[in-house]
Amino acid sequence: MAKEAQPGNIDDLISDFSRFYILTILYEGPAHGYSIISQFKKRVKKEISPSLVYPFLQQLEEKGLVTHTKKPVGEKERKIFELTEEGRELCTRLFKRFAHLVAIAIEPSMYVCAHCGCKVYGGGYREVIDNKEIAFCCNHCAASFKECNK
Ligand SMILES: [Zn+2]
């Protein structure tokens, strides 16, 4: 894999589908813990445990990806969770990465340029770098890739 600039370690954070799905719910807008749980159930048709949701939200908050505000609901206060700017950027990158993986899985003739990430359908440009054949969309991307990985 090419070196990608990613804050924190996405793979540690998103170790399963449930967490990925929680992010897609937050991406749509602010939500409190209970509404995340009920939206998850409605869409995935599966129960999700609060013991997974709340620690995950806390983890995201510690990493500065999520923030919360307290809103009074009746007598009680509820925490409304919302993605920060950084959290939204991370989600966008994550969704793109998943979209690429899915596209490659359903379209084996396609690959993704190792430098710019654009989709390439056949043709393109390949170059052997450090004994590995790496696929790019064009020789300019290959040149930039070598420059970045010096
Ligand atoms: Zn490219």
PDB file of C-alpha atoms and ligand atoms in Angstrom:
ATOM      1  CA  MET A   1       0.000   0.000   0.000  1.00  0.00           C
ATOM      2  CA  ALA A   2       1.078   3.535  -0.648  1.00  0.00           C
ATOM      3  CA  LYS A   3       1.690   5.695   2.365  1.00  0.00           C
ATOM      4  CA  GLU A   4      -1.522   7.516   3.075  1.00  0.00           C
ATOM      5  CA  ALA A   5      -1.859  10.460   5.384  1.00  0.00           C
ATOM      6  CA  GLN A   6      -4.418   9.376   7.946  1.00  0.00           C
ATOM      7  CA  PRO A   7      -5.059  10.756  11.391  1.00  0.00           C
ATOM      8  CA  GLY A   8      -4.902   8.086  14.067  1.00  0.00           C
ATOM      9  CA  ASN A   9      -5.335   4.528  12.967  1.00  0.00           C
ATOM     10  CA  ILE A  10      -8.587   4.045  11.090  1.00  0.00           C
ATOM     11  CA  ASP A  11      -8.218   0.294  10.968  1.00  0.00           C
ATOM     12  CA  ASP A  12      -7.998   0.001  14.743  1.00  0.00           C
ATOM     13  CA  LEU A  13     -10.994   2.238  15.122  1.00  0.00           C
ATOM     14  CA  ILE A  14     -13.179   0.604  12.501  1.00  0.00           C
ATOM     15  CA  SER A  15     -12.620  -3.019  13.332  1.00  0.00           C
ATOM     16  CA  ASP A  16     -16.093  -4.126  12.396  1.00  0.00           C
ATOM     17  CA  PHE A  17     -19.155  -3.266  10.400  1.00  0.00           C
ATOM     18  CA  SER A  18     -21.162  -1.983  13.382  1.00  0.00           C
ATOM     19  CA  ARG A  19     -18.705   0.816  14.066  1.00  0.00           C
ATOM     20  CA  PHE A  20     -18.563   1.683  10.396  1.00  0.00           C
ATOM     21  CA  TYR A  21     -22.351   1.928  10.397  1.00  0.00           C
ATOM     22  CA  ILE A  22     -22.428   4.141  13.486  1.00  0.00           C
ATOM     23  CA  LEU A  23     -20.200   6.557  11.575  1.00  0.00           C
ATOM     24  CA  THR A  24     -22.582   6.607   8.618  1.00  0.00           C
ATOM     25  CA  ILE A  25     -25.433   7.526  11.002  1.00  0.00           C
ATOM     26  CA  LEU A  26     -23.398  10.326  12.593  1.00  0.00           C
ATOM     27  CA  TYR A  27     -22.369  11.517   9.139  1.00  0.00           C
ATOM     28  CA  GLU A  28     -26.015  12.224   8.355  1.00  0.00           C
ATOM     29  CA  GLY A  29     -26.349  14.545  11.320  1.00  0.00           C
ATOM     30  CA  PRO A  30     -26.133  14.954  15.101  1.00  0.00           C
ATOM     31  CA  ALA A  31     -27.724  12.149  17.102  1.00  0.00           C
ATOM     32  CA  HIS A  32     -27.971  11.026  20.695  1.00  0.00           C
ATOM     33  CA  GLY A  33     -26.877   7.548  21.711  1.00  0.00           C
ATOM     34  CA  TYR A  34     -30.353   6.121  21.840  1.00  0.00           C
ATOM     35  CA  SER A  35     -31.261   7.367  18.366  1.00  0.00           C
ATOM     36  CA  ILE A  36     -28.069   5.824  16.975  1.00  0.00           C
ATOM     37  CA  ILE A  37     -29.125   2.517  18.502  1.00  0.00           C
ATOM     38  CA  SER A  38     -32.667   2.727  17.137  1.00  0.00           C
ATOM     39  CA  GLN A  39     -31.564   3.852  13.658  1.00  0.00           C
ATOM     40  CA  PHE A  40     -29.081   1.021  13.543  1.00  0.00           C
ATOM     41  CA  LYS A  41     -31.799  -1.475  14.440  1.00  0.00           C
ATOM     42  CA  LYS A  42     -34.174  -0.059  11.848  1.00  0.00           C
ATOM     43  CA  ARG A  43     -31.698  -0.207   8.978  1.00  0.00           C
ATOM     44  CA  VAL A  44     -29.516  -3.198   9.738  1.00  0.00           C
ATOM     45  CA  LYS A  45     -32.373  -5.235  11.279  1.00  0.00           C
ATOM     46  CA  LYS A  46     -30.057  -6.236  14.066  1.00  0.00           C
ATOM     47  CA  GLU A  47     -29.726  -5.199  17.686  1.00  0.00           C
ATOM     48  CA  ILE A  48     -26.669  -3.229  18.644  1.00  0.00           C
ATOM     49  CA  SER A  49     -25.513  -3.197  22.225  1.00  0.00           C
ATOM     50  CA  PRO A  50     -25.234   0.108  24.082  1.00  0.00           C
ATOM     51  CA  SER A  51     -22.035  -1.357  25.514  1.00  0.00           C
ATOM     52  CA  LEU A  52     -20.584  -1.111  22.013  1.00  0.00           C
ATOM     53  CA  VAL A  53     -22.094   2.248  21.040  1.00  0.00           C
ATOM     54  CA  TYR A  54     -21.192   4.385  24.074  1.00  0.00           C
ATOM     55  CA  PRO A  55     -17.545   3.353  24.466  1.00  0.00           C
ATOM     56  CA  PHE A  56     -17.086   3.825  20.707  1.00  0.00           C
ATOM     57  CA  LEU A  57     -18.558   7.344  20.898  1.00  0.00           C
ATOM     58  CA  GLN A  58     -16.255   8.082  23.811  1.00  0.00           C
ATOM     59  CA  GLN A  59     -13.280   6.764  21.860  1.00  0.00           C
ATOM     60  CA  LEU A  60     -14.169   8.985  18.922  1.00  0.00           C
ATOM     61  CA  GLU A  61     -14.538  11.943  21.244  1.00  0.00           C
ATOM     62  CA  GLU A  62     -11.126  11.323  22.808  1.00  0.00           C
ATOM     63  CA  LYS A  63      -9.615  11.381  19.335  1.00  0.00           C
ATOM     64  CA  GLY A  64     -11.340  14.683  18.571  1.00  0.00           C
ATOM     65  CA  LEU A  65     -13.520  13.161  15.862  1.00  0.00           C
ATOM     66  CA  VAL A  66     -16.794  13.599  17.723  1.00  0.00           C
ATOM     67  CA  THR A  67     -18.028  16.253  20.096  1.00  0.00           C
ATOM     68  CA  HIS A  68     -21.167  16.373  22.214  1.00  0.00           C
ATOM     69  CA  THR A  69     -23.566  19.004  23.497  1.00  0.00           C
ATOM     70  CA  LYS A  70     -26.057  18.528  26.309  1.00  0.00           C
ATOM     71  CA  LYS A  71     -29.656  19.178  25.557  1.00  0.00           C
ATOM     72  CA  PRO A  72     -32.455  19.066  28.120  1.00  0.00           C
ATOM     73  CA  VAL A  73     -35.171  16.571  27.248  1.00  0.00           C
ATOM     74  CA  GLY A  74     -37.938  16.837  29.842  1.00  0.00           C
ATOM     75  CA  GLU A  75     -36.307  16.529  33.243  1.00  0.00           C
ATOM     76  CA  LYS A  76     -33.215  14.877  31.882  1.00  0.00           C
ATOM     77  CA  GLU A  77     -30.230  15.981  29.883  1.00  0.00           C
ATOM     78  CA  ARG A  78     -29.224  14.109  26.797  1.00  0.00           C
ATOM     79  CA  LYS A  79     -25.892  14.081  25.055  1.00  0.00           C
ATOM     80  CA  ILE A  80     -26.162  14.921  21.390  1.00  0.00           C
ATOM     81  CA  PHE A  81     -23.168  13.598  19.474  1.00  0.00           C
ATOM     82  CA  GLU A  82     -21.869  15.271  16.376  1.00  0.00           C
ATOM     83  CA  LEU A  83     -18.891  14.729  14.089  1.00  0.00           C
ATOM     84  CA  THR A  84     -16.223  17.408  14.217  1.00  0.00           C
ATOM     85  CA  GLU A  85     -14.707  18.838  11.049  1.00  0.00           C
ATOM     86  CA  GLU A  86     -11.901  16.308  11.412  1.00  0.00           C
ATOM     87  CA  GLY A  87     -14.391  13.501  11.977  1.00  0.00           C
ATOM     88  CA  ARG A  88     -16.277  14.372   8.804  1.00  0.00           C
ATOM     89  CA  GLU A  89     -13.044  14.405   6.807  1.00  0.00           C
ATOM     90  CA  LEU A  90     -12.097  11.014   8.180  1.00  0.00           C
ATOM     91  CA  CYS A  91     -15.525   9.631   7.252  1.00  0.00           C
ATOM     92  CA  THR A  92     -15.297  10.993   3.724  1.00  0.00           C
ATOM     93  CA  ARG A  93     -11.924   9.309   3.267  1.00  0.00           C
ATOM     94  CA  LEU A  94     -13.175   6.106   4.823  1.00  0.00           C
ATOM     95  CA  PHE A  95     -16.293   5.964   2.629  1.00  0.00           C
ATOM     96  CA  LYS A  96     -14.205   6.606  -0.478  1.00  0.00           C
ATOM     97  CA  ARG A  97     -11.850   3.826   0.488  1.00  0.00           C
ATOM     98  CA  PHE A  98     -14.744   1.424   0.975  1.00  0.00           C
ATOM     99  CA  ALA A  99     -16.279   2.542  -2.305  1.00  0.00           C
ATOM    100  CA  HIS A 100     -12.997   1.734  -4.077  1.00  0.00           C
ATOM    101  CA  LEU A 101     -12.798  -1.688  -2.454  1.00  0.00           C
ATOM    102  CA  VAL A 102     -16.376  -2.491  -3.364  1.00  0.00           C
ATOM    103  CA  ALA A 103     -15.893  -1.233  -6.936  1.00  0.00           C
ATOM    104  CA  ILE A 104     -12.784  -3.385  -7.349  1.00  0.00           C
ATOM    105  CA  ALA A 105     -14.608  -6.399  -5.934  1.00  0.00           C
ATOM    106  CA  ILE A 106     -17.489  -6.110  -8.388  1.00  0.00           C
ATOM    107  CA  GLU A 107     -15.361  -4.942 -11.322  1.00  0.00           C
ATOM    108  CA  PRO A 108     -12.145  -6.977 -11.424  1.00  0.00           C
ATOM    109  CA  SER A 109     -10.987  -5.265 -14.621  1.00  0.00           C
ATOM    110  CA  MET A 110     -10.640  -2.021 -12.711  1.00  0.00           C
ATOM    111  CA  TYR A 111      -7.826  -0.827 -10.514  1.00  0.00           C
ATOM    112  CA  VAL A 112      -7.016   2.306  -8.587  1.00  0.00           C
ATOM    113  CA  CYS A 113      -4.013   4.524  -9.306  1.00  0.00           C
ATOM    114  CA  ALA A 114      -1.558   4.098  -6.406  1.00  0.00           C
ATOM    115  CA  HIS A 115      -0.805   7.812  -6.419  1.00  0.00           C
ATOM    116  CA  CYS A 116      -3.977   9.818  -7.045  1.00  0.00           C
ATOM    117  CA  GLY A 117      -6.564   7.126  -6.282  1.00  0.00           C
ATOM    118  CA  CYS A 118      -8.516   7.615  -9.493  1.00  0.00           C
ATOM    119  CA  LYS A 119     -10.196   4.606 -11.070  1.00  0.00           C
ATOM    120  CA  VAL A 120      -8.579   3.096 -14.117  1.00  0.00           C
ATOM    121  CA  TYR A 121     -10.351   0.730 -16.486  1.00  0.00           C
ATOM    122  CA  GLY A 122      -7.683  -1.163 -18.399  1.00  0.00           C
ATOM    123  CA  GLY A 123      -4.700   0.526 -20.007  1.00  0.00           C
ATOM    124  CA  GLY A 124      -3.174   2.939 -17.562  1.00  0.00           C
ATOM    125  CA  TYR A 125       0.480   2.777 -16.672  1.00  0.00           C
ATOM    126  CA  ARG A 126       2.512   0.237 -14.714  1.00  0.00           C
ATOM    127  CA  GLU A 127       5.983   0.536 -13.375  1.00  0.00           C
ATOM    128  CA  VAL A 128       8.211  -1.739 -11.303  1.00  0.00           C
ATOM    129  CA  ILE A 129       9.264   0.076  -8.131  1.00  0.00           C
ATOM    130  CA  ASP A 130      11.311  -1.754  -5.479  1.00  0.00           C
ATOM    131  CA  ASN A 131      10.697  -5.052  -7.289  1.00  0.00           C
ATOM    132  CA  LYS A 132       6.937  -4.588  -7.169  1.00  0.00           C
ATOM    133  CA  GLU A 133       4.743  -3.796 -10.115  1.00  0.00           C
ATOM    134  CA  ILE A 134       2.606  -0.826  -9.176  1.00  0.00           C
ATOM    135  CA  ALA A 135      -0.346   0.435 -11.194  1.00  0.00           C
ATOM    136  CA  PHE A 136      -0.930   4.111 -11.952  1.00  0.00           C
ATOM    137  CA  CYS A 137      -3.253   6.028 -14.228  1.00  0.00           C
ATOM    138  CA  CYS A 138      -0.371   7.721 -16.056  1.00  0.00           C
ATOM    139  CA  ASN A 139       3.415   8.164 -15.987  1.00  0.00           C
ATOM    140  CA  HIS A 140       3.054  11.560 -14.278  1.00  0.00           C
ATOM    141  CA  CYS A 141       1.424   9.881 -11.270  1.00  0.00           C
ATOM    142  CA  ALA A 142       4.208   7.277 -11.244  1.00  0.00           C
ATOM    143  CA  ALA A 143       6.797  10.070 -11.169  1.00  0.00           C
ATOM    144  CA  SER A 144       5.025  11.886  -8.324  1.00  0.00           C
ATOM    145  CA  PHE A 145       4.621   8.612  -6.451  1.00  0.00           C
ATOM    146  CA  LYS A 146       8.383   7.976  -6.613  1.00  0.00           C
ATOM    147  CA  GLU A 147       9.029  11.551  -5.540  1.00  0.00           C
ATOM    148  CA  CYS A 148       6.709  11.193  -2.487  1.00  0.00           C
ATOM    149  CA  ASN A 149       8.144   7.831  -1.443  1.00  0.00           C
ATOM    150  CA  LYS A 150      11.851   8.707  -1.600  1.00  0.00           C
TER     151      LYS A 150
HETATM  152 ZN    ZN B   1      -3.104   8.829 -10.956  1.00  0.00          ZN
END
